[in-house]
mmCIF file of N, CA and C in Angstrom:
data_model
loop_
_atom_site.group_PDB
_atom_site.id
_atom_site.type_symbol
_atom_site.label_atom_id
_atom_site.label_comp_id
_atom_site.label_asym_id
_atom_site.label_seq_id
_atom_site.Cartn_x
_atom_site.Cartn_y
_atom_site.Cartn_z
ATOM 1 N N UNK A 243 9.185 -17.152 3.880
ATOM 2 C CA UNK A 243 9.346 -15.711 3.852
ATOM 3 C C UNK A 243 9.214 -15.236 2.411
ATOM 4 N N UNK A 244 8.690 -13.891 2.492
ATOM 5 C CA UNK A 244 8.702 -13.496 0.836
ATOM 6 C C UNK A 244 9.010 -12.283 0.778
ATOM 7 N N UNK A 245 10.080 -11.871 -0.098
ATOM 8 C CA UNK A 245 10.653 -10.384 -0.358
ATOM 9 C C UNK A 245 9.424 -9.695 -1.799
ATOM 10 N N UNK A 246 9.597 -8.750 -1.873
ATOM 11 C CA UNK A 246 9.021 -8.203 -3.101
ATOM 12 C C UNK A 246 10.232 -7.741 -3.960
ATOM 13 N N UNK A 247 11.344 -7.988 -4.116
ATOM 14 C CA UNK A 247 12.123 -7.616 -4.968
ATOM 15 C C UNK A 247 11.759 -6.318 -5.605
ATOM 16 N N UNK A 248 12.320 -6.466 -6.771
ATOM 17 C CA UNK A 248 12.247 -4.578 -7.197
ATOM 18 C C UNK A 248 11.281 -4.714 -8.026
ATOM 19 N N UNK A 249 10.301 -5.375 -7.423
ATOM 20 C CA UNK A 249 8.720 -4.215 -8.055
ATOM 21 C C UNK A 249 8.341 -3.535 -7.636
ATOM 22 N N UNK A 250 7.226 -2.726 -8.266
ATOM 23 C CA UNK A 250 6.928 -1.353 -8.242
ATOM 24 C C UNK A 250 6.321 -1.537 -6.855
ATOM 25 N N UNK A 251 5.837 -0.126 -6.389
ATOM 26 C CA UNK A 251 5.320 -0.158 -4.856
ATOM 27 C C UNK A 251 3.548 -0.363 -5.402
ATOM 28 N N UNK A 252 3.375 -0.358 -5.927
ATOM 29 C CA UNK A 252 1.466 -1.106 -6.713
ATOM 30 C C UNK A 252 1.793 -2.591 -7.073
ATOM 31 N N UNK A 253 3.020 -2.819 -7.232
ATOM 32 C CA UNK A 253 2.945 -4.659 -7.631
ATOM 33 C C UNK A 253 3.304 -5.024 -6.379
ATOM 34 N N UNK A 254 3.746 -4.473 -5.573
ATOM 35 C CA UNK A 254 4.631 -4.758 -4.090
ATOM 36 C C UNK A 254 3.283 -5.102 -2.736
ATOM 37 N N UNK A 255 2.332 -4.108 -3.018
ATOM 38 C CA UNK A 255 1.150 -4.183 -2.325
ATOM 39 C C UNK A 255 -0.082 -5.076 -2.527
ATOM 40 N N UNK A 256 -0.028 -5.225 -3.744
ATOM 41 C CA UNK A 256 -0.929 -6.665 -4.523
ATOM 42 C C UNK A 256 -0.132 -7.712 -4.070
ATOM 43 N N UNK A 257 0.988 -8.040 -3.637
ATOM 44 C CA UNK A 257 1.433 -9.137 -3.995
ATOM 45 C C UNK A 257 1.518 -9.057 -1.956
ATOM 46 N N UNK A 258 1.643 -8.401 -1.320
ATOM 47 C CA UNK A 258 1.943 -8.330 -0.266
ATOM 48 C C UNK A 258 0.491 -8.557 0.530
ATOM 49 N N UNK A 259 -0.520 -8.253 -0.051
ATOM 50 C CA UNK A 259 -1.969 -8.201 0.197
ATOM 51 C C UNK A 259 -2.166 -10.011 -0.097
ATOM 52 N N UNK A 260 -2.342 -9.934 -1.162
ATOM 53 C CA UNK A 260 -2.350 -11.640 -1.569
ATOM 54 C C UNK A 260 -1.471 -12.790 -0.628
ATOM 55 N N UNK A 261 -0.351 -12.337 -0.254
ATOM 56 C CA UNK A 261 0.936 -12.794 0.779
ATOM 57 C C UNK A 261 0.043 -13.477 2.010
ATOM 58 N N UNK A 262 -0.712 -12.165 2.181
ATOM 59 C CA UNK A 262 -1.301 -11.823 3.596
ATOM 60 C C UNK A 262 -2.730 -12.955 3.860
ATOM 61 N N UNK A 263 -3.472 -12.626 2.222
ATOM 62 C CA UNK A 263 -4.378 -13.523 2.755
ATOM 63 C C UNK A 263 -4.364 -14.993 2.634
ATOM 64 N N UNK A 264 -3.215 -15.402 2.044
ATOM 65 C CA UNK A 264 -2.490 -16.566 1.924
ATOM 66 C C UNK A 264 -2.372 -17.314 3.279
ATOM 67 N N UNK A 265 -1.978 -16.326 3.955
ATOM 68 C CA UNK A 265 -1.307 -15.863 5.989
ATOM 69 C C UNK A 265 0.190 -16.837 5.697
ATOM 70 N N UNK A 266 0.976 -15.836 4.901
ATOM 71 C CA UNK A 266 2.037 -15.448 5.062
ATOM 72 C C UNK A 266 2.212 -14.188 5.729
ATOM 73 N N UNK A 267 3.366 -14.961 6.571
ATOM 74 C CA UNK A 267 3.092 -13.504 8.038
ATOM 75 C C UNK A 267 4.785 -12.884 7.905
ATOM 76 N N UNK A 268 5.960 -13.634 7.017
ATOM 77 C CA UNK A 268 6.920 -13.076 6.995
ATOM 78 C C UNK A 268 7.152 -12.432 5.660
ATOM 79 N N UNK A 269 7.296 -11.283 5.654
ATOM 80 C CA UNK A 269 7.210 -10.548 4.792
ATOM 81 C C UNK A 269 7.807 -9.275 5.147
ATOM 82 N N UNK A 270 9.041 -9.166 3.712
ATOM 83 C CA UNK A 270 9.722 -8.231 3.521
ATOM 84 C C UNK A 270 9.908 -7.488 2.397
ATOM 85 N N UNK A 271 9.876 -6.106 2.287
ATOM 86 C CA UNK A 271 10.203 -5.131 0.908
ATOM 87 C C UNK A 271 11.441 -4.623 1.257
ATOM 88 N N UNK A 272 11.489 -4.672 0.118
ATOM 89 C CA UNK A 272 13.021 -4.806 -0.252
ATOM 90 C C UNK A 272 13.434 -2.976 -1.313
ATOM 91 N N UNK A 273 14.173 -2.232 -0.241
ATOM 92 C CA UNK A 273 14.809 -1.105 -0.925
ATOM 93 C C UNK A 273 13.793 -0.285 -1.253
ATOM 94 N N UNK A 274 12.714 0.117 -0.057
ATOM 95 C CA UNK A 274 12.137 1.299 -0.490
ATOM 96 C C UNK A 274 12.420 2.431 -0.379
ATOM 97 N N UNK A 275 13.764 2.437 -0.512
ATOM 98 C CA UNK A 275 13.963 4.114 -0.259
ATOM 99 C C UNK A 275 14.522 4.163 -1.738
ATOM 100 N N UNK A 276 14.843 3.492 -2.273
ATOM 101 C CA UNK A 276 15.215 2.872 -3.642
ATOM 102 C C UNK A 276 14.531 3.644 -5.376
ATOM 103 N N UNK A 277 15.226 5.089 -5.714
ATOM 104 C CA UNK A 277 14.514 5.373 -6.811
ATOM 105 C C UNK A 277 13.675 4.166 -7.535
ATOM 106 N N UNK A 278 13.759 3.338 -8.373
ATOM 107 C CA UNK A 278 13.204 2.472 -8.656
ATOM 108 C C UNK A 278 11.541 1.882 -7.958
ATOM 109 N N UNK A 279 12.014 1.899 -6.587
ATOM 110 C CA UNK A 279 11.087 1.139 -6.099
ATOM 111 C C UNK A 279 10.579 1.616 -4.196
ATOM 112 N N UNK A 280 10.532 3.483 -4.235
ATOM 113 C CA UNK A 280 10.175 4.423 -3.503
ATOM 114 C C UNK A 280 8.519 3.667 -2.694
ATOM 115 N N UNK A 281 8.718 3.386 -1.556
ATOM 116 C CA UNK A 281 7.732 3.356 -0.708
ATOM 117 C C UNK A 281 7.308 4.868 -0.004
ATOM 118 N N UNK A 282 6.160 5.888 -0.123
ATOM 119 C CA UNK A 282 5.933 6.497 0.972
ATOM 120 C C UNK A 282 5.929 6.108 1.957
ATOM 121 N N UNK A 283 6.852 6.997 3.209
ATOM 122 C CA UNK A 283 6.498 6.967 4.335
ATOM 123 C C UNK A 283 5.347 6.505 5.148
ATOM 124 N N UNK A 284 4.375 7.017 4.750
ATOM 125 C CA UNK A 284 3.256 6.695 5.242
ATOM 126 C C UNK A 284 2.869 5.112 5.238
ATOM 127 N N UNK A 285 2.828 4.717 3.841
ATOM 128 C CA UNK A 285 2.690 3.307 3.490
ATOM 129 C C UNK A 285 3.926 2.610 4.063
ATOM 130 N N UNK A 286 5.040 2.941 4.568
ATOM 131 C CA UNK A 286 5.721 1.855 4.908
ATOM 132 C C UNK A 286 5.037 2.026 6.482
ATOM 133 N N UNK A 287 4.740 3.375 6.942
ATOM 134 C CA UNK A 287 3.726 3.266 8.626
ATOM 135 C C UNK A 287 2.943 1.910 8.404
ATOM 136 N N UNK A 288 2.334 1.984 7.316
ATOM 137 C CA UNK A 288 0.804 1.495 7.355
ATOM 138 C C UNK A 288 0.951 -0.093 7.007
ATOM 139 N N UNK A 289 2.129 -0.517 6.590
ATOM 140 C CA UNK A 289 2.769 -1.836 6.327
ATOM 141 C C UNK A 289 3.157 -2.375 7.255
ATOM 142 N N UNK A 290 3.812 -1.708 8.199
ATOM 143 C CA UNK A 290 4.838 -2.292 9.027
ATOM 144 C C UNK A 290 3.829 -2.363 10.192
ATOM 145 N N UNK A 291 2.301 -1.562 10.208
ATOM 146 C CA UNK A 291 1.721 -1.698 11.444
ATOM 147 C C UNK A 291 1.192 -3.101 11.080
ATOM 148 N N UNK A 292 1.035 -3.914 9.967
ATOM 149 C CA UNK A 292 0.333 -4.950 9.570
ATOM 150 C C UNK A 292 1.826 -6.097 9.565
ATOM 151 N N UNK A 293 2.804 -5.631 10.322
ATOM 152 C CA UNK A 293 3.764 -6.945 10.161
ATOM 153 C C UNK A 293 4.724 -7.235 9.159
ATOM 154 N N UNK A 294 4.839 -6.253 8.194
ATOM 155 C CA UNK A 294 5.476 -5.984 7.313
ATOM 156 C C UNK A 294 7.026 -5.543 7.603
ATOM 157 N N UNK A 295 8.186 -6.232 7.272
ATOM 158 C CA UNK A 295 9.602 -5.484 7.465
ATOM 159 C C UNK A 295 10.138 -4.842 6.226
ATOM 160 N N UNK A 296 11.073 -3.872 6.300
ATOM 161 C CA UNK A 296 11.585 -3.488 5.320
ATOM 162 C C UNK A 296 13.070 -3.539 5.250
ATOM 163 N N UNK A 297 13.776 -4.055 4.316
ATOM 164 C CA UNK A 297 15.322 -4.208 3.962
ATOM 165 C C UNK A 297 15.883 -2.529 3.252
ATOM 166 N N UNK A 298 16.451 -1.687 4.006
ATOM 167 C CA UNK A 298 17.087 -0.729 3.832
ATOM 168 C C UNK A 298 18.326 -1.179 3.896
ATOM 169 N N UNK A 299 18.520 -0.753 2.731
ATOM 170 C CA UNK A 299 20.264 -0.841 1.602
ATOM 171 C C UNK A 299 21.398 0.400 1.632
ATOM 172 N N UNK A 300 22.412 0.395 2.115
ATOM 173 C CA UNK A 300 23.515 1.289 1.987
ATOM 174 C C UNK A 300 23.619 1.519 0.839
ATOM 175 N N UNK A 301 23.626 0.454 -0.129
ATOM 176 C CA UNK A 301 23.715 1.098 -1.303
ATOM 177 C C UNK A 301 22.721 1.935 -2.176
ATOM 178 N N UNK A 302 21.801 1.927 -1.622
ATOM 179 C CA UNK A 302 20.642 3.008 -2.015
ATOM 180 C C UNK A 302 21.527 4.640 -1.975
ATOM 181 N N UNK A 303 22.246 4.524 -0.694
ATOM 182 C CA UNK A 303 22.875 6.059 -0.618
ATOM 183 C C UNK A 303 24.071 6.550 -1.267
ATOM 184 N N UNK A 304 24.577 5.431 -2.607
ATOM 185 C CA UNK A 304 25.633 5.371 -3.339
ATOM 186 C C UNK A 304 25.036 5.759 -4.627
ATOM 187 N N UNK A 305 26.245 6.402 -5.950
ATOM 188 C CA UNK A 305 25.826 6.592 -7.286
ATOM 189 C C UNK A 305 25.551 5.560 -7.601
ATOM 190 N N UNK A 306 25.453 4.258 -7.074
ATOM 191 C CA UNK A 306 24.586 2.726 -7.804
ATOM 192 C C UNK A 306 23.174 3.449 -7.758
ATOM 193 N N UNK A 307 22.770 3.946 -7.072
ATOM 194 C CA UNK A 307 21.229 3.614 -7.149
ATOM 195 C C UNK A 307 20.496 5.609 -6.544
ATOM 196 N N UNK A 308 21.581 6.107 -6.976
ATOM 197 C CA UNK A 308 20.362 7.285 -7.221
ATOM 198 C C UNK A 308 21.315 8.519 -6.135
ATOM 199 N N UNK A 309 22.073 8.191 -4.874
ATOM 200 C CA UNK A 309 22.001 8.418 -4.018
ATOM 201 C C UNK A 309 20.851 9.413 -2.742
ATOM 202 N N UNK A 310 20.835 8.362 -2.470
ATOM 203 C CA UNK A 310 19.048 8.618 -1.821
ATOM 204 C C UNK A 310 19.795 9.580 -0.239
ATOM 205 N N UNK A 311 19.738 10.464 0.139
ATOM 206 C CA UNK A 311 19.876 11.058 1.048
ATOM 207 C C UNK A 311 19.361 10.069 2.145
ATOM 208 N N UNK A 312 20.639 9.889 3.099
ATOM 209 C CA UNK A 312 20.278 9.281 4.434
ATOM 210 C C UNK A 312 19.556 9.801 5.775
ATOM 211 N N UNK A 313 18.825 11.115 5.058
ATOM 212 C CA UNK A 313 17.877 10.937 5.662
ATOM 213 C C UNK A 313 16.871 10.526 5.629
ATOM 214 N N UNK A 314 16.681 10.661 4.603
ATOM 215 C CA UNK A 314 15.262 9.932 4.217
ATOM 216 C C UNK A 314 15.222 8.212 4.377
ATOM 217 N N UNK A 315 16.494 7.443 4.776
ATOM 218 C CA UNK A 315 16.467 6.529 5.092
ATOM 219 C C UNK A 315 16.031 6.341 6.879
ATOM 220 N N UNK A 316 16.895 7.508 7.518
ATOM 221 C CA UNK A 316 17.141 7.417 8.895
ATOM 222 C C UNK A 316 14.749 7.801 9.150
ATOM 223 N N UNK A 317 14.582 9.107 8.634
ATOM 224 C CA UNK A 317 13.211 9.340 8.512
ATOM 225 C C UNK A 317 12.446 8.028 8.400
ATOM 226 N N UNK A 318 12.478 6.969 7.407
ATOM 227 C CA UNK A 318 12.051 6.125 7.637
ATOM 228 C C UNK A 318 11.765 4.817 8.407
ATOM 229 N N UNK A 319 12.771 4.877 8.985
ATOM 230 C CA UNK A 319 13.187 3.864 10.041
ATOM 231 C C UNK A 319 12.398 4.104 11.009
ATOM 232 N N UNK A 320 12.519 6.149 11.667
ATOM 233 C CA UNK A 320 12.152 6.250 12.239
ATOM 234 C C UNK A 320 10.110 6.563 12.290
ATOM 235 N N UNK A 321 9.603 6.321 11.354
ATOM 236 C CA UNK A 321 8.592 6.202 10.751
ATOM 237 C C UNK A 321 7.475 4.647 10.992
ATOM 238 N N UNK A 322 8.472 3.522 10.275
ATOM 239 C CA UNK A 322 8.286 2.534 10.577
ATOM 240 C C UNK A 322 8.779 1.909 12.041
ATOM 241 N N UNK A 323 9.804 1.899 12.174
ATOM 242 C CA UNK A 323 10.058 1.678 13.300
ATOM 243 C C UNK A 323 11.392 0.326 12.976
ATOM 244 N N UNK A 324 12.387 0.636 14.253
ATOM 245 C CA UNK A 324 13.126 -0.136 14.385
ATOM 246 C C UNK A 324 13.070 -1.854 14.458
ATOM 247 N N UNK A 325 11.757 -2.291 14.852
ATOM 248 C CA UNK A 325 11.503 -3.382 15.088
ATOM 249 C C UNK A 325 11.057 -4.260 13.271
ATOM 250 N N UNK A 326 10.402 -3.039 12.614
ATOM 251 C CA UNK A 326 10.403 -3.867 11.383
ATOM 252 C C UNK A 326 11.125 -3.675 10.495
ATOM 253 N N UNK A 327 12.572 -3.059 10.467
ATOM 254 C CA UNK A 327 13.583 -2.946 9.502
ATOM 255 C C UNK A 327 14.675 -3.356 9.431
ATOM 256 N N UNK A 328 15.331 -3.829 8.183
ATOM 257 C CA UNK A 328 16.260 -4.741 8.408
ATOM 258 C C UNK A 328 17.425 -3.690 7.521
ATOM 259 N N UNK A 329 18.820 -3.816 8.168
ATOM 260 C CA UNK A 329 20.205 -2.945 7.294
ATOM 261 C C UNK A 329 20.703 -4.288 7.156
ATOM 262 N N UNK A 330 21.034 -3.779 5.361
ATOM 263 C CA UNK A 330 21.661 -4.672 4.794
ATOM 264 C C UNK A 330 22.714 -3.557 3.415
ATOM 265 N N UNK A 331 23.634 -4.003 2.990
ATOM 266 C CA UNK A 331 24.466 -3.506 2.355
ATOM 267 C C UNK A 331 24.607 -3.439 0.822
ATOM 268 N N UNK A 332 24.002 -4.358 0.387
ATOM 269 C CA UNK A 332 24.305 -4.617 -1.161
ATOM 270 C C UNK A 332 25.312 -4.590 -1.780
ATOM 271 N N UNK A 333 26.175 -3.783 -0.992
ATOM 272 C CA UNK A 333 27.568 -3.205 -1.865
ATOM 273 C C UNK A 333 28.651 -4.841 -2.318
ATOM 274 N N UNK A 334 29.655 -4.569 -2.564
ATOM 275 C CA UNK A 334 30.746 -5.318 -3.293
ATOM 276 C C UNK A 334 31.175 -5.368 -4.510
ATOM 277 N N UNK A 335 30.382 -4.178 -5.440
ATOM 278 C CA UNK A 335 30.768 -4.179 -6.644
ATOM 279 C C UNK A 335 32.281 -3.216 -6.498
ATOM 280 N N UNK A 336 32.794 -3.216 -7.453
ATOM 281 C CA UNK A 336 33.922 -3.093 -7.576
ATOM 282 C C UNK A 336 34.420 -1.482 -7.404
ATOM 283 N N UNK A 337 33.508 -0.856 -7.432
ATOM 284 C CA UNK A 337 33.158 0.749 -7.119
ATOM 285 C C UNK A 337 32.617 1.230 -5.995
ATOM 286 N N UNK A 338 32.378 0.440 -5.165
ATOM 287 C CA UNK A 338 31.369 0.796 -3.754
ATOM 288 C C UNK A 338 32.630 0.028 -2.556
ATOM 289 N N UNK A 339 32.211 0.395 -1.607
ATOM 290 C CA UNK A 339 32.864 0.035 -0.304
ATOM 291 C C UNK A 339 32.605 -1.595 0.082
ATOM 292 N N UNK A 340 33.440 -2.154 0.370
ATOM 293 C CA UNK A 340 33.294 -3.727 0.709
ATOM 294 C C UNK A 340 32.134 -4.118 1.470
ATOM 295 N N UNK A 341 31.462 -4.801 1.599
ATOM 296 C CA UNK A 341 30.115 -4.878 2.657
ATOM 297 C C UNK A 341 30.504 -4.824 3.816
ATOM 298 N N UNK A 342 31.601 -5.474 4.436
ATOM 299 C CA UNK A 342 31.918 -5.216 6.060
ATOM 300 C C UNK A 342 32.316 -3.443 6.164
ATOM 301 N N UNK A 343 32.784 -3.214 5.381
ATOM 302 C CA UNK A 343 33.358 -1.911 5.831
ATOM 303 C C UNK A 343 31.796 -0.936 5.423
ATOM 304 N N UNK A 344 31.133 -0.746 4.348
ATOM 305 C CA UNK A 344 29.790 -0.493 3.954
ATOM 306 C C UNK A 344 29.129 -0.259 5.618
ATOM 307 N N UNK A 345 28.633 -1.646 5.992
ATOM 308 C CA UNK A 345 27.912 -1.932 7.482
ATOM 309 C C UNK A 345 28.558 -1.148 8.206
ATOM 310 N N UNK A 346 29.478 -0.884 8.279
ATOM 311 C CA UNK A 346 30.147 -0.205 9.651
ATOM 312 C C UNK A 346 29.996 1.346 9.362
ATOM 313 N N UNK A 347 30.455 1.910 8.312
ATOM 314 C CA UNK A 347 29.624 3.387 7.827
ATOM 315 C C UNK A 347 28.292 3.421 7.991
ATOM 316 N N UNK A 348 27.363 2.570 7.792
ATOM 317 C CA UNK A 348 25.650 2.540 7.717
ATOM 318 C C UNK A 348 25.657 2.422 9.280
ATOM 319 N N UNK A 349 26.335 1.781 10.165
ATOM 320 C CA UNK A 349 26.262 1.824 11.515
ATOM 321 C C UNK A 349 26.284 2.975 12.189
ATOM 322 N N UNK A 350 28.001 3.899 11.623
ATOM 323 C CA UNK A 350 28.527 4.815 12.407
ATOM 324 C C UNK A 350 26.911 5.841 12.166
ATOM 325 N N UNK A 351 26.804 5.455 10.698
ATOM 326 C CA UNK A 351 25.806 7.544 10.690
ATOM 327 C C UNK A 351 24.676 7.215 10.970
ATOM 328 N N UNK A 352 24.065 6.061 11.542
ATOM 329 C CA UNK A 352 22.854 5.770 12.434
ATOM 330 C C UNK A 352 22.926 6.093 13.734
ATOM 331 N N UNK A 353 24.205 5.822 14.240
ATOM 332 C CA UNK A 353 24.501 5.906 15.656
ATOM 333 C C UNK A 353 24.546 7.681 15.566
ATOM 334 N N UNK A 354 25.852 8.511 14.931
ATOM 335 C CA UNK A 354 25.648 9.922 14.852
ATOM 336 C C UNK A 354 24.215 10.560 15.076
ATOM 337 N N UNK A 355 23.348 9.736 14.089
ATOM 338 C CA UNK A 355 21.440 10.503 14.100
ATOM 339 C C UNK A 355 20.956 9.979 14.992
ATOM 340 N N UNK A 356 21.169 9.087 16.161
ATOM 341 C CA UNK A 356 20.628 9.044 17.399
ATOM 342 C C UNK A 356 20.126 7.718 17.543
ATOM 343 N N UNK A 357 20.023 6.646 16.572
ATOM 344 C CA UNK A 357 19.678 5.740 17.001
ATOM 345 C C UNK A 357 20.586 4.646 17.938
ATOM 346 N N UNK A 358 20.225 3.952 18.857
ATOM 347 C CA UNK A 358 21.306 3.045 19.524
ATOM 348 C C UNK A 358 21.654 1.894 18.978
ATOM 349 N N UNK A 359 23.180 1.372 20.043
ATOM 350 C CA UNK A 359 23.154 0.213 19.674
ATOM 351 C C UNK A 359 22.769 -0.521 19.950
ATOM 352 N N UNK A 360 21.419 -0.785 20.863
ATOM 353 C CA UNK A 360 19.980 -1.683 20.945
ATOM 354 C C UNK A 360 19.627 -1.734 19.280
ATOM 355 N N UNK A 361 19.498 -0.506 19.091
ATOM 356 C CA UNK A 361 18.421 -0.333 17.517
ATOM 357 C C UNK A 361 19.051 -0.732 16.358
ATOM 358 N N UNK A 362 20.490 -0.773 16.698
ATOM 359 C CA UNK A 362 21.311 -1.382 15.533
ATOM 360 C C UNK A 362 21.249 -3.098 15.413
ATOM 361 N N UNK A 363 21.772 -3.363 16.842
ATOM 362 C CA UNK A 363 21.619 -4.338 17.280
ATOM 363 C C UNK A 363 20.227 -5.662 16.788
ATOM 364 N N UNK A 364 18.613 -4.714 16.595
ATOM 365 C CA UNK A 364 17.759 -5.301 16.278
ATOM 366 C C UNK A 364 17.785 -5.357 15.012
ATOM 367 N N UNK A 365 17.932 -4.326 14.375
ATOM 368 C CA UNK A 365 18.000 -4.189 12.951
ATOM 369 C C UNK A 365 18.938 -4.795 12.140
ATOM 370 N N UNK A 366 20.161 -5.153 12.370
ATOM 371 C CA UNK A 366 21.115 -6.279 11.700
ATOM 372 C C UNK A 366 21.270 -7.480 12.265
ATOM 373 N N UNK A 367 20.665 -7.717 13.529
ATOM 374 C CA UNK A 367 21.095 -9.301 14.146
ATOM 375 C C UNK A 367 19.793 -10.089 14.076
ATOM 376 N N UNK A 368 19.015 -9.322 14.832
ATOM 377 C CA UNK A 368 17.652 -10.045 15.905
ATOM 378 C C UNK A 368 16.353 -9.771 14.610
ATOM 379 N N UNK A 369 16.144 -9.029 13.802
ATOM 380 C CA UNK A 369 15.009 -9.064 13.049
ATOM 381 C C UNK A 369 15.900 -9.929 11.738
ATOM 382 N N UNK A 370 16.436 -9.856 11.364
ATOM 383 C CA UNK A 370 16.946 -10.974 10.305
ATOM 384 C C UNK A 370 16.864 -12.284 10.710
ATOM 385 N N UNK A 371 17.306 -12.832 11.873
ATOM 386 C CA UNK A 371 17.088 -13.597 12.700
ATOM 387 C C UNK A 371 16.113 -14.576 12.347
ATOM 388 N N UNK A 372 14.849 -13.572 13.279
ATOM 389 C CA UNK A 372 13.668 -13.677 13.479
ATOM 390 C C UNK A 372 12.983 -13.920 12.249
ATOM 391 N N UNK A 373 13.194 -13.252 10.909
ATOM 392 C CA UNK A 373 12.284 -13.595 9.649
ATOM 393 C C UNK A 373 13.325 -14.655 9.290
ATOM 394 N N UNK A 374 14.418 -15.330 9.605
ATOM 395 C CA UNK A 374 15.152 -16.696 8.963
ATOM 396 C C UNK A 374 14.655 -17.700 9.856
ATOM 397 N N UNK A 375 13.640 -17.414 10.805
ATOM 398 C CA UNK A 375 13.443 -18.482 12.245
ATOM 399 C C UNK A 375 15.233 -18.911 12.608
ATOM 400 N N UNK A 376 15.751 -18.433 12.945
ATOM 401 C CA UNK A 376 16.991 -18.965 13.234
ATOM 402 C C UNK A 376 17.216 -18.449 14.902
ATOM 403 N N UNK A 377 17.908 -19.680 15.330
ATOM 404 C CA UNK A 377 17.964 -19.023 16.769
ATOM 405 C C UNK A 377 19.282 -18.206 17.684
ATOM 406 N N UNK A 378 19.657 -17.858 18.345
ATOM 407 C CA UNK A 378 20.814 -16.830 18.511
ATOM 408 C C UNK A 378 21.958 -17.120 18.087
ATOM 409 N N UNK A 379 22.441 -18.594 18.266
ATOM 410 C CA UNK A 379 23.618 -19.203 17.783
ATOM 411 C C UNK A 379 23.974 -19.709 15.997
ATOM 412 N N UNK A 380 22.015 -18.914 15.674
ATOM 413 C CA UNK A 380 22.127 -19.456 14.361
ATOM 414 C C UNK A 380 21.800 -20.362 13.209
ATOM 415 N N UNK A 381 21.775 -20.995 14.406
ATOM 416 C CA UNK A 381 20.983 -22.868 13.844
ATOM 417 C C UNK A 381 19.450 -22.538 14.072
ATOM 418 N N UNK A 382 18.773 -23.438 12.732
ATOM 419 C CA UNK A 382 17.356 -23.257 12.452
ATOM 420 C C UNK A 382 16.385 -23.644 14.073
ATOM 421 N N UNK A 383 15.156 -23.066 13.868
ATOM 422 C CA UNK A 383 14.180 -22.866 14.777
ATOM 423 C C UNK A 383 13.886 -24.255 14.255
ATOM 424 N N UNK A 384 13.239 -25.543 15.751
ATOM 425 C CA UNK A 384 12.414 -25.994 15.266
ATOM 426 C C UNK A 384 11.213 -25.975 14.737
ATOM 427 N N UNK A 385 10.758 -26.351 13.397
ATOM 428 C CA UNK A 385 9.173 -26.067 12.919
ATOM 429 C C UNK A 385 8.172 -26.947 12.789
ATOM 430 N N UNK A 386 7.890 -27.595 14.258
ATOM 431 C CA UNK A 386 6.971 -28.676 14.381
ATOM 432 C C UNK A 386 5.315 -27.726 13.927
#
């Protein structure tokens, strides 16, 4: 699997392009809603139709990192789509909300904007999962 960490969205696409013709097929960007490292909408459409997931961060919507209006997170999700995005928290610094408690706020105001708990469900269990090859209980996929 390969994240793009916090490079730019032009080093993110070279490197995701190159990924590709490599045929690396798991592939994730990491925090584009992320001042730093802003994916358009469009381009995360146009990524995620090519197999591409994206790691959306709670803490993107904290004074750590800009606070990015959750809509423009929820907009994107619903853009790309539930099947290629992954919620994850970042938080635990000493100023932000604990990560279990974090997840459960990033839960509640997903559920409030309409998404289910199918869509939650895919997005924190079953697509993390799926890019760790791991199987429901957890333990690695065989990779004959």
């Amino acid at each position: 699997m390969l994240a793009t960490g916090h490079v730019s969205p032009g080093e993110g696409v070279a490197l995701i392009e190159r990924a590709l013709a490599l045929g690396v097929r798991k592939i994730m960007v990491t925090h584009p809603e992320w001042y730093g490292t802003v994916y358009p909408v469009q381009l995360q459409r146009s990524l995620a139709a090519r197999g591409v997931f994206f790691e959306r961060c709670f803490v993107s919507t904290t004074h750590r990192c800009g606070f990015t209006p959750f809509e423009v997170i929820e907009d994107a999700i619903a853009a790309a789509g539930v099947a290629t995005t992954v919620l994850a928290t970042d938080l635990g610094q000493p100023d932000t909300p604990a990560p279990a408690e974090g997840l459960k706020l990033y839960a509640e105001r997903l559920l409030a904007s309409g998404f289910t708990r199918d869509d939650l469900r895919r997005m924190m269990c079953e697509n993390p999962r799926r890019l760790l090859s791991l199987d429901a209980d957890g333990a690695p996929l065989r990779q004959d």
